[in-house]
Amino acid sequence: MNIHEYQAKSLLAKFAVPLLKGAVAYTREEAMDVARRLGTPVTVVKAQIHAGGRGKGHFRDDPGGKGGVRVSRTIDEVGANARAMLGHELVTKQTGAAGKSVKRLYIEEGCDIKRELYLSLLVDRAVGRISIVASTEGGMDIETVAHDTPDKIVKQPIDPASGYQPFDGRKIAYALGLTGKQVGKFVAMTGALYKAFTELDCSLIEINPLVVTGAGDVIALDAKMTFDDNALERHPDLEQLRDLDEEDPSETEAAKYALNYVKLDGQIGCMVNGAGLAMATMDIIKLYGSSPANFLDVGGGATKERVTAAFKIILKDPNVEGILVNIFGGIMRCDVIAEGVVAAAREVNLHVPLVVRLEGTNVELGKKILKESGLKITSAENLADAAQKIVQAVKEAA
């Protein structure tokens, strides 16, 4: 689950992470009121969307204009920037060409920036631990930095038995070129971030940029936090921070049925049981010359109702030109999948090619249900056969 910058900063403030003063605003008037209360000569107006690269982005109705992070030196300028952002679509590298509508702003005091650094904490699957990742190249696309200049990325895994220790922070601080009192401030900040990470069940905390001010302070100028969805039942207060307007409606609908669904840009809808099998299915669709329209894992204990819901969610995507159902029945029974597919196909008046590959528990019964349904469903013997058939069917229907 993702949250907005202003929400992340509100949470981090409770852990004594050094931040600048600011407040959220939903209208031009509220933005100007916040700026007046801050009373600083420089105020920054920040668009709040669930996407990075806001400062380097542009608004769809003003492609050559300013991005989603704007410095203002007067109250009137704050108002003008707020008017130019609210209700407009901000396009960044992470939003796609459609952009995301800006419905709220974060108004923050200005900062005397001397250096911009990068800092994050994440679940590092390579070592099975939480790791601190940092770079001297703050404010930039960290993926580009990692690819082009990997020597500028430093990583420090944290021993789960002892937890974060000051020497962990000092190692990173020295690698970033921090000196004097900056080192102690950085060590304290990373300790606070680690505490927030573990207590809130985060999967990522990213501070980009982390800045060193002219006065030598170390401050989190931006903040991104994501949380482990599986742990949200322990944090009902965090779940209330969810902004459904920022999430894909299909993914929100899928969550109601405990379906793991991610919308993609391809033409072939996929319904699979098991994340690994889903990844293999998407790969083989690419291998045979097409692209998956989604990742959808119905899980090992799906009911007929969940399968029907999954089928309908796939068909809501206007880009879907064909559907591949790939089920390996272990815990999941093939006859349950077949009943769900038939029920959904009848309910939504199926209009695209459908290929189904079933294997495992009750496979013969599942195939019998599909065959006797009277629907135009193509059966496949194995995964390669299924992928070839759906790709060919989509081409012929085009």
Coordinates of C-alpha atoms in Angstrom, one line a residue:
M1 CA 0.0 0.0 0.0
N2 CA 1.3 3.5 -0.9
I3 CA 0.5 6.8 0.8
H4 CA 1.1 10.4 0.0
E5 CA 4.2 12.4 1.0
Y6 CA 2.4 14.5 3.5
Q7 CA 1.0 11.3 5.2
A8 CA 4.5 9.8 5.3
K9 CA 5.9 12.8 6.9
S10 CA 3.2 12.9 9.5
L11 CA 4.1 9.3 10.4
L12 CA 7.8 9.9 10.4
A13 CA 7.4 13.0 12.6
K14 CA 6.2 10.6 15.4
F15 CA 9.6 8.9 15.2
A16 CA 11.5 12.2 15.5
V17 CA 12.7 12.2 11.9
P18 CA 13.9 15.7 11.1
L19 CA 11.5 17.4 8.7
L20 CA 10.5 20.8 7.5
K21 CA 7.2 22.4 8.5
G22 CA 4.2 22.0 6.2
A23 CA 0.6 21.1 5.8
V24 CA -1.8 19.6 3.2
A25 CA -4.2 21.8 1.2
Y26 CA -7.1 20.9 -1.0
T27 CA -7.9 24.3 -2.4
R28 CA -6.1 27.4 -3.6
E29 CA -7.4 29.3 -0.5
E30 CA -6.2 26.6 1.9
A31 CA -2.7 26.6 0.2
M32 CA -2.4 30.4 0.7
D33 CA -3.5 30.1 4.3
V34 CA -0.9 27.4 5.0
A35 CA 1.8 29.7 3.4
R36 CA 0.7 32.6 5.6
R37 CA 1.0 30.4 8.8
L38 CA 4.4 29.2 7.8
G39 CA 5.5 32.8 7.4
T40 CA 8.7 31.9 5.5
P41 CA 10.2 34.0 2.6
V42 CA 10.2 30.9 0.4
T43 CA 7.4 28.3 0.2
V44 CA 7.3 25.1 -1.8
V45 CA 4.1 23.9 -3.4
K46 CA 4.1 20.1 -4.0
A47 CA 1.6 18.1 -6.0
Q48 CA 0.5 15.0 -4.1
I49 CA 0.1 11.9 -6.3
H50 CA 1.3 8.3 -5.9
A51 CA 4.2 8.7 -8.4
G52 CA 7.8 9.7 -8.3
G53 CA 9.5 12.3 -10.5
R54 CA 7.0 15.0 -9.7
G55 CA 9.5 17.8 -10.0
K56 CA 10.7 16.7 -13.4
G57 CA 7.1 16.0 -14.7
H58 CA 4.8 18.3 -16.6
F59 CA 1.0 18.9 -16.7
R60 CA -0.9 17.4 -19.7
D61 CA -2.5 20.8 -20.5
D62 CA 0.9 22.6 -20.3
P63 CA 3.6 20.2 -21.7
G64 CA 6.3 22.8 -21.7
G65 CA 5.5 24.3 -18.3
K66 CA 6.6 23.7 -14.8
G67 CA 6.4 20.4 -12.9
G68 CA 4.7 19.3 -9.8
V69 CA 7.1 20.9 -7.3
R70 CA 7.3 24.7 -7.4
V71 CA 9.1 27.3 -5.4
S72 CA 7.0 30.3 -4.4
R73 CA 8.3 33.6 -3.0
T74 CA 5.0 35.3 -2.3
I75 CA 1.5 34.3 -1.1
D76 CA 0.0 35.3 -4.4
E77 CA 2.6 33.0 -6.2
V78 CA 1.5 30.1 -3.9
G79 CA -2.1 30.7 -5.0
A80 CA -1.1 30.9 -8.7
N81 CA 0.8 27.6 -8.4
A82 CA -2.0 26.0 -6.5
R83 CA -4.5 27.0 -9.2
A84 CA -2.2 25.7 -11.9
M85 CA -1.9 22.3 -10.2
L86 CA -5.2 21.4 -8.6
G87 CA -7.5 19.5 -10.9
H88 CA -4.9 19.0 -13.6
E89 CA -3.1 15.8 -14.7
L90 CA 0.5 15.6 -13.8
V91 CA 2.6 13.4 -16.1
T92 CA 5.8 11.8 -14.8
K93 CA 7.9 8.8 -15.8
Q94 CA 5.9 6.6 -13.4
T95 CA 2.3 7.8 -14.3
G96 CA 2.3 7.0 -18.0
A97 CA 1.0 9.4 -20.7
A98 CA -2.4 9.8 -19.0
G99 CA -0.9 11.3 -15.9
K100 CA -2.7 11.5 -12.5
S101 CA -5.1 14.2 -11.4
V102 CA -3.8 16.4 -8.6
K103 CA -6.4 16.7 -5.9
R104 CA -4.3 17.8 -3.0
L105 CA -1.1 19.8 -2.3
Y106 CA 1.6 19.8 0.3
I107 CA 2.7 23.3 1.3
E108 CA 6.1 23.3 2.9
E109 CA 8.6 25.9 4.1
G110 CA 11.6 26.5 1.8
C111 CA 15.1 25.1 2.6
D112 CA 18.7 26.3 2.1
I113 CA 20.0 23.2 0.3
K114 CA 23.7 22.7 0.3
R115 CA 23.8 19.0 -0.7
E116 CA 21.2 16.5 -2.0
L117 CA 21.6 12.8 -1.0
Y118 CA 19.6 9.6 -1.4
L119 CA 18.6 7.4 1.4
S120 CA 16.2 4.4 1.7
L121 CA 15.4 1.4 3.8
L122 CA 14.0 -1.7 2.0
V123 CA 13.4 -5.4 2.3
D124 CA 16.6 -6.7 0.6
R125 CA 15.7 -10.2 -0.7
A126 CA 19.2 -10.8 -1.9
V127 CA 20.4 -11.1 1.8
G128 CA 17.0 -11.7 3.5
R129 CA 17.3 -8.6 5.6
I130 CA 16.4 -4.9 5.9
S131 CA 19.1 -2.9 4.2
I132 CA 19.9 0.8 4.2
V133 CA 20.7 2.0 0.7
A134 CA 22.3 5.4 0.1
S135 CA 24.0 7.5 -2.6
T136 CA 25.6 10.9 -3.0
E137 CA 23.4 11.3 -6.1
G138 CA 20.2 12.5 -4.4
G139 CA 17.3 13.9 -6.3
M140 CA 18.1 11.8 -9.3
D141 CA 16.6 8.6 -10.7
I142 CA 18.3 6.1 -8.4
E143 CA 17.8 3.2 -10.9
T144 CA 19.8 5.2 -13.5
V145 CA 22.5 5.9 -10.9
A146 CA 22.7 2.2 -10.0
H147 CA 23.0 1.2 -13.6
D148 CA 25.4 3.9 -14.8
T149 CA 27.5 4.5 -11.7
P150 CA 27.0 1.6 -9.3
D151 CA 30.0 2.7 -7.3
K152 CA 28.0 5.6 -6.1
I153 CA 25.5 3.3 -4.3
V154 CA 26.3 2.1 -0.8
K155 CA 24.3 -0.6 1.0
Q156 CA 24.4 -1.7 4.6
P157 CA 22.3 -4.8 5.6
I158 CA 21.0 -4.7 9.2
D159 CA 21.5 -7.8 11.4
P160 CA 17.9 -8.7 12.5
A161 CA 19.2 -10.2 15.7
S162 CA 20.8 -7.0 17.0
G163 CA 18.8 -4.5 14.9
Y164 CA 20.1 -1.1 13.8
Q165 CA 23.3 -0.1 15.5
P166 CA 25.1 3.3 15.4
F167 CA 28.0 1.8 13.5
D168 CA 25.6 0.9 10.7
G169 CA 24.7 4.6 10.4
R170 CA 28.3 5.8 10.7
K171 CA 29.4 3.5 7.8
I172 CA 26.8 5.0 5.5
A173 CA 27.5 8.6 6.8
Y174 CA 31.2 8.4 6.0
A175 CA 30.5 6.9 2.6
L176 CA 28.2 9.9 1.9
G177 CA 31.0 12.3 2.9
L178 CA 29.3 13.7 6.0
T179 CA 31.5 15.2 8.6
G180 CA 31.4 16.6 12.1
K181 CA 28.0 16.9 13.7
Q182 CA 26.4 15.8 10.5
V183 CA 27.5 12.2 11.2
G184 CA 25.7 12.1 14.6
K185 CA 22.5 13.6 13.1
F186 CA 22.5 11.1 10.2
V187 CA 23.0 8.2 12.6
A188 CA 20.1 9.3 14.7
M189 CA 17.9 9.8 11.6
T190 CA 18.6 6.4 10.2
G191 CA 17.9 4.9 13.6
A192 CA 14.5 6.6 13.7
L193 CA 13.8 5.5 10.1
Y194 CA 14.6 1.9 11.0
K195 CA 12.3 2.0 14.0
A196 CA 9.5 3.4 11.8
F197 CA 10.2 0.7 9.2
T198 CA 10.0 -2.2 11.6
E199 CA 7.1 -1.0 13.8
L200 CA 4.9 0.0 10.9
D201 CA 5.6 -3.1 8.8
C202 CA 7.0 -1.1 5.9
S203 CA 8.3 -2.6 2.6
L204 CA 10.0 0.7 1.7
I205 CA 11.0 4.1 3.1
E206 CA 12.6 6.4 0.6
I207 CA 14.0 9.8 1.3
N208 CA 14.9 11.5 -1.9
P209 CA 16.4 13.9 -1.5
L210 CA 17.9 13.8 1.9
V211 CA 19.4 17.3 2.2
V212 CA 22.3 18.9 4.1
T213 CA 21.4 22.5 4.7
G214 CA 23.7 25.5 4.8
A215 CA 23.6 25.4 8.6
G216 CA 24.7 21.7 8.6
D217 CA 21.3 20.1 9.4
V218 CA 20.3 16.8 7.9
I219 CA 16.7 16.9 6.8
A220 CA 14.3 14.6 5.0
L221 CA 13.1 16.8 2.2
D222 CA 10.8 14.2 0.6
A223 CA 9.4 11.0 1.9
K224 CA 7.9 7.9 0.3
M225 CA 6.5 5.0 2.3
T226 CA 5.0 1.7 1.2
F227 CA 3.6 -1.0 3.5
D228 CA 3.2 -4.7 3.5
D229 CA -0.4 -5.4 2.5
N230 CA -0.3 -8.6 4.5
A231 CA 0.4 -6.8 7.7
L232 CA -2.3 -4.1 7.4
E233 CA -4.7 -6.0 9.7
R234 CA -2.2 -5.0 12.5
H235 CA -2.4 -1.4 11.5
P236 CA -6.1 -0.3 10.9
D237 CA -4.9 3.3 11.3
L238 CA -2.6 2.9 8.3
E239 CA -5.2 1.4 6.2
Q240 CA -7.3 4.5 6.7
L241 CA -4.6 6.5 4.8
R242 CA -5.3 4.6 1.6
D243 CA -6.3 6.9 -1.2
L244 CA -8.5 4.9 -3.6
D245 CA -8.5 7.7 -6.2
E246 CA -4.8 6.9 -6.7
E247 CA -5.3 3.2 -7.3
D248 CA -6.5 1.4 -10.4
P249 CA -10.2 0.7 -10.0
S250 CA -9.8 -2.8 -11.2
E251 CA -7.1 -3.5 -8.7
T252 CA -9.3 -2.0 -6.0
E253 CA -12.2 -4.3 -7.1
A254 CA -9.9 -7.3 -7.1
A255 CA -8.8 -6.6 -3.6
K256 CA -12.4 -7.0 -2.4
Y257 CA -12.2 -10.7 -3.5
A258 CA -8.7 -11.3 -2.2
L259 CA -7.4 -11.5 -5.8
N260 CA -3.8 -10.5 -6.6
Y261 CA -4.3 -8.4 -9.7
V262 CA -2.0 -5.9 -11.5
K263 CA -3.1 -4.2 -14.7
L264 CA -0.5 -4.2 -17.6
D265 CA -0.5 -2.8 -21.1
G266 CA -0.9 -5.9 -23.2
Q267 CA -3.7 -7.6 -25.1
I268 CA -4.1 -11.1 -23.5
G269 CA -5.8 -11.3 -20.2
C270 CA -4.4 -14.0 -17.8
M271 CA -6.0 -15.9 -15.0
V272 CA -3.7 -18.2 -13.1
N273 CA -3.3 -19.8 -9.7
G274 CA 0.0 -19.2 -8.1
A275 CA 2.4 -16.2 -8.6
G276 CA 5.2 -18.3 -10.1
L277 CA 2.9 -19.9 -12.6
A278 CA 1.5 -16.4 -13.4
M279 CA 5.0 -15.1 -14.2
A280 CA 5.7 -18.1 -16.4
T281 CA 2.4 -17.6 -18.2
M282 CA 3.2 -13.9 -18.9
D283 CA 6.7 -14.9 -20.1
I284 CA 5.5 -17.5 -22.5
I285 CA 2.8 -15.1 -24.0
K286 CA 5.7 -12.7 -24.7
L287 CA 7.7 -15.6 -26.2
Y288 CA 5.0 -16.3 -28.7
G289 CA 4.7 -12.8 -29.9
S290 CA 2.1 -11.0 -27.7
S291 CA 1.8 -9.2 -24.4
P292 CA -0.1 -9.9 -21.1
A293 CA -2.8 -7.5 -20.2
N294 CA -2.5 -8.3 -16.5
F295 CA -1.1 -10.3 -13.7
L296 CA -3.9 -12.2 -11.9
D297 CA -3.4 -14.9 -9.3
V298 CA -6.7 -16.3 -8.0
G299 CA -4.8 -18.2 -5.2
G300 CA -5.0 -21.8 -4.1
G301 CA -8.4 -21.7 -2.4
A302 CA -10.5 -19.7 -4.8
T303 CA -14.2 -20.2 -4.9
K304 CA -16.5 -20.2 -7.9
E305 CA -17.5 -16.7 -7.0
R306 CA -13.9 -15.4 -6.8
V307 CA -13.2 -17.0 -10.2
T308 CA -16.2 -15.4 -11.7
A309 CA -15.2 -12.0 -10.2
A310 CA -11.7 -12.4 -11.6
F311 CA -13.0 -13.2 -15.1
K312 CA -15.2 -10.1 -15.1
I313 CA -12.3 -7.9 -13.9
I314 CA -10.2 -9.1 -16.8
L315 CA -13.0 -8.4 -19.3
K316 CA -13.5 -4.8 -18.0
D317 CA -10.1 -3.9 -19.5
P318 CA -10.9 -2.6 -23.0
N319 CA -7.4 -3.6 -24.2
V320 CA -8.1 -7.3 -23.7
E321 CA -8.4 -9.1 -27.0
G322 CA -8.2 -12.7 -25.7
I323 CA -8.0 -14.6 -22.4
L324 CA -5.7 -17.4 -21.3
V325 CA -6.7 -19.4 -18.2
N326 CA -3.9 -21.5 -16.9
I327 CA -4.6 -23.6 -13.8
F328 CA -2.5 -26.3 -12.2
G329 CA -4.8 -27.8 -9.6
G330 CA -3.3 -28.8 -6.4
I331 CA -5.3 -27.2 -3.6
M332 CA -7.3 -25.5 -6.3
R333 CA -9.7 -27.9 -8.0
C334 CA -10.0 -27.7 -11.8
D335 CA -13.8 -28.2 -11.7
V336 CA -14.2 -25.1 -9.5
I337 CA -12.2 -23.1 -12.0
A338 CA -14.3 -24.5 -14.9
E339 CA -17.6 -23.6 -13.2
G340 CA -16.4 -20.1 -12.5
V341 CA -15.2 -19.6 -16.1
V342 CA -18.5 -20.9 -17.5
A343 CA -20.6 -18.7 -15.2
A344 CA -18.6 -15.6 -15.9
A345 CA -18.5 -16.2 -19.7
R346 CA -22.3 -16.5 -19.7
E347 CA -22.9 -13.5 -17.5
V348 CA -20.7 -11.1 -19.4
N349 CA -21.5 -12.4 -22.9
L350 CA -18.0 -13.4 -23.8
H351 CA -16.8 -11.7 -27.0
V352 CA -13.1 -12.5 -27.2
P353 CA -11.2 -15.8 -27.7
L354 CA -10.7 -17.9 -24.6
V355 CA -8.1 -20.6 -24.2
V356 CA -8.1 -22.8 -21.0
R357 CA -5.4 -25.1 -19.9
L358 CA -6.3 -27.2 -16.8
E359 CA -4.1 -29.8 -15.1
G360 CA -4.3 -31.4 -11.7
T361 CA -7.1 -32.2 -9.2
N362 CA -10.4 -33.1 -10.9
V363 CA -9.0 -32.1 -14.3
E364 CA -11.2 -34.5 -16.3
L365 CA -14.3 -33.1 -14.5
G366 CA -13.2 -29.6 -15.3
K367 CA -12.6 -30.3 -18.9
K368 CA -16.1 -32.0 -19.1
I369 CA -17.7 -28.9 -17.6
L370 CA -16.1 -26.7 -20.2
K371 CA -16.9 -29.0 -23.1
E372 CA -20.6 -29.4 -22.2
S373 CA -21.0 -25.7 -21.5
G374 CA -21.9 -25.0 -25.1
L375 CA -19.5 -22.0 -25.1
K376 CA -16.7 -21.3 -27.5
I377 CA -13.8 -22.3 -25.3
T378 CA -10.5 -23.7 -26.7
S379 CA -8.8 -26.3 -24.6
A380 CA -5.0 -26.7 -24.4
E381 CA -2.8 -29.7 -23.5
N382 CA 0.0 -27.7 -21.9
L383 CA 1.3 -24.2 -21.3
A384 CA 3.1 -23.8 -24.6
D385 CA 0.1 -25.1 -26.5
A386 CA -2.1 -22.7 -24.6
A387 CA 0.1 -19.7 -25.3
Q388 CA 0.3 -20.5 -29.0
K389 CA -3.4 -21.0 -29.4
I390 CA -4.4 -17.7 -27.7
V391 CA -1.8 -15.6 -29.5
Q392 CA -3.0 -17.1 -32.8
A393 CA -6.7 -16.7 -32.0
V394 CA -6.1 -13.0 -31.1
K395 CA -4.3 -12.4 -34.4
E396 CA -7.1 -14.1 -36.4
A397 CA -9.7 -12.1 -34.7
A398 CA -8.0 -8.8 -35.3

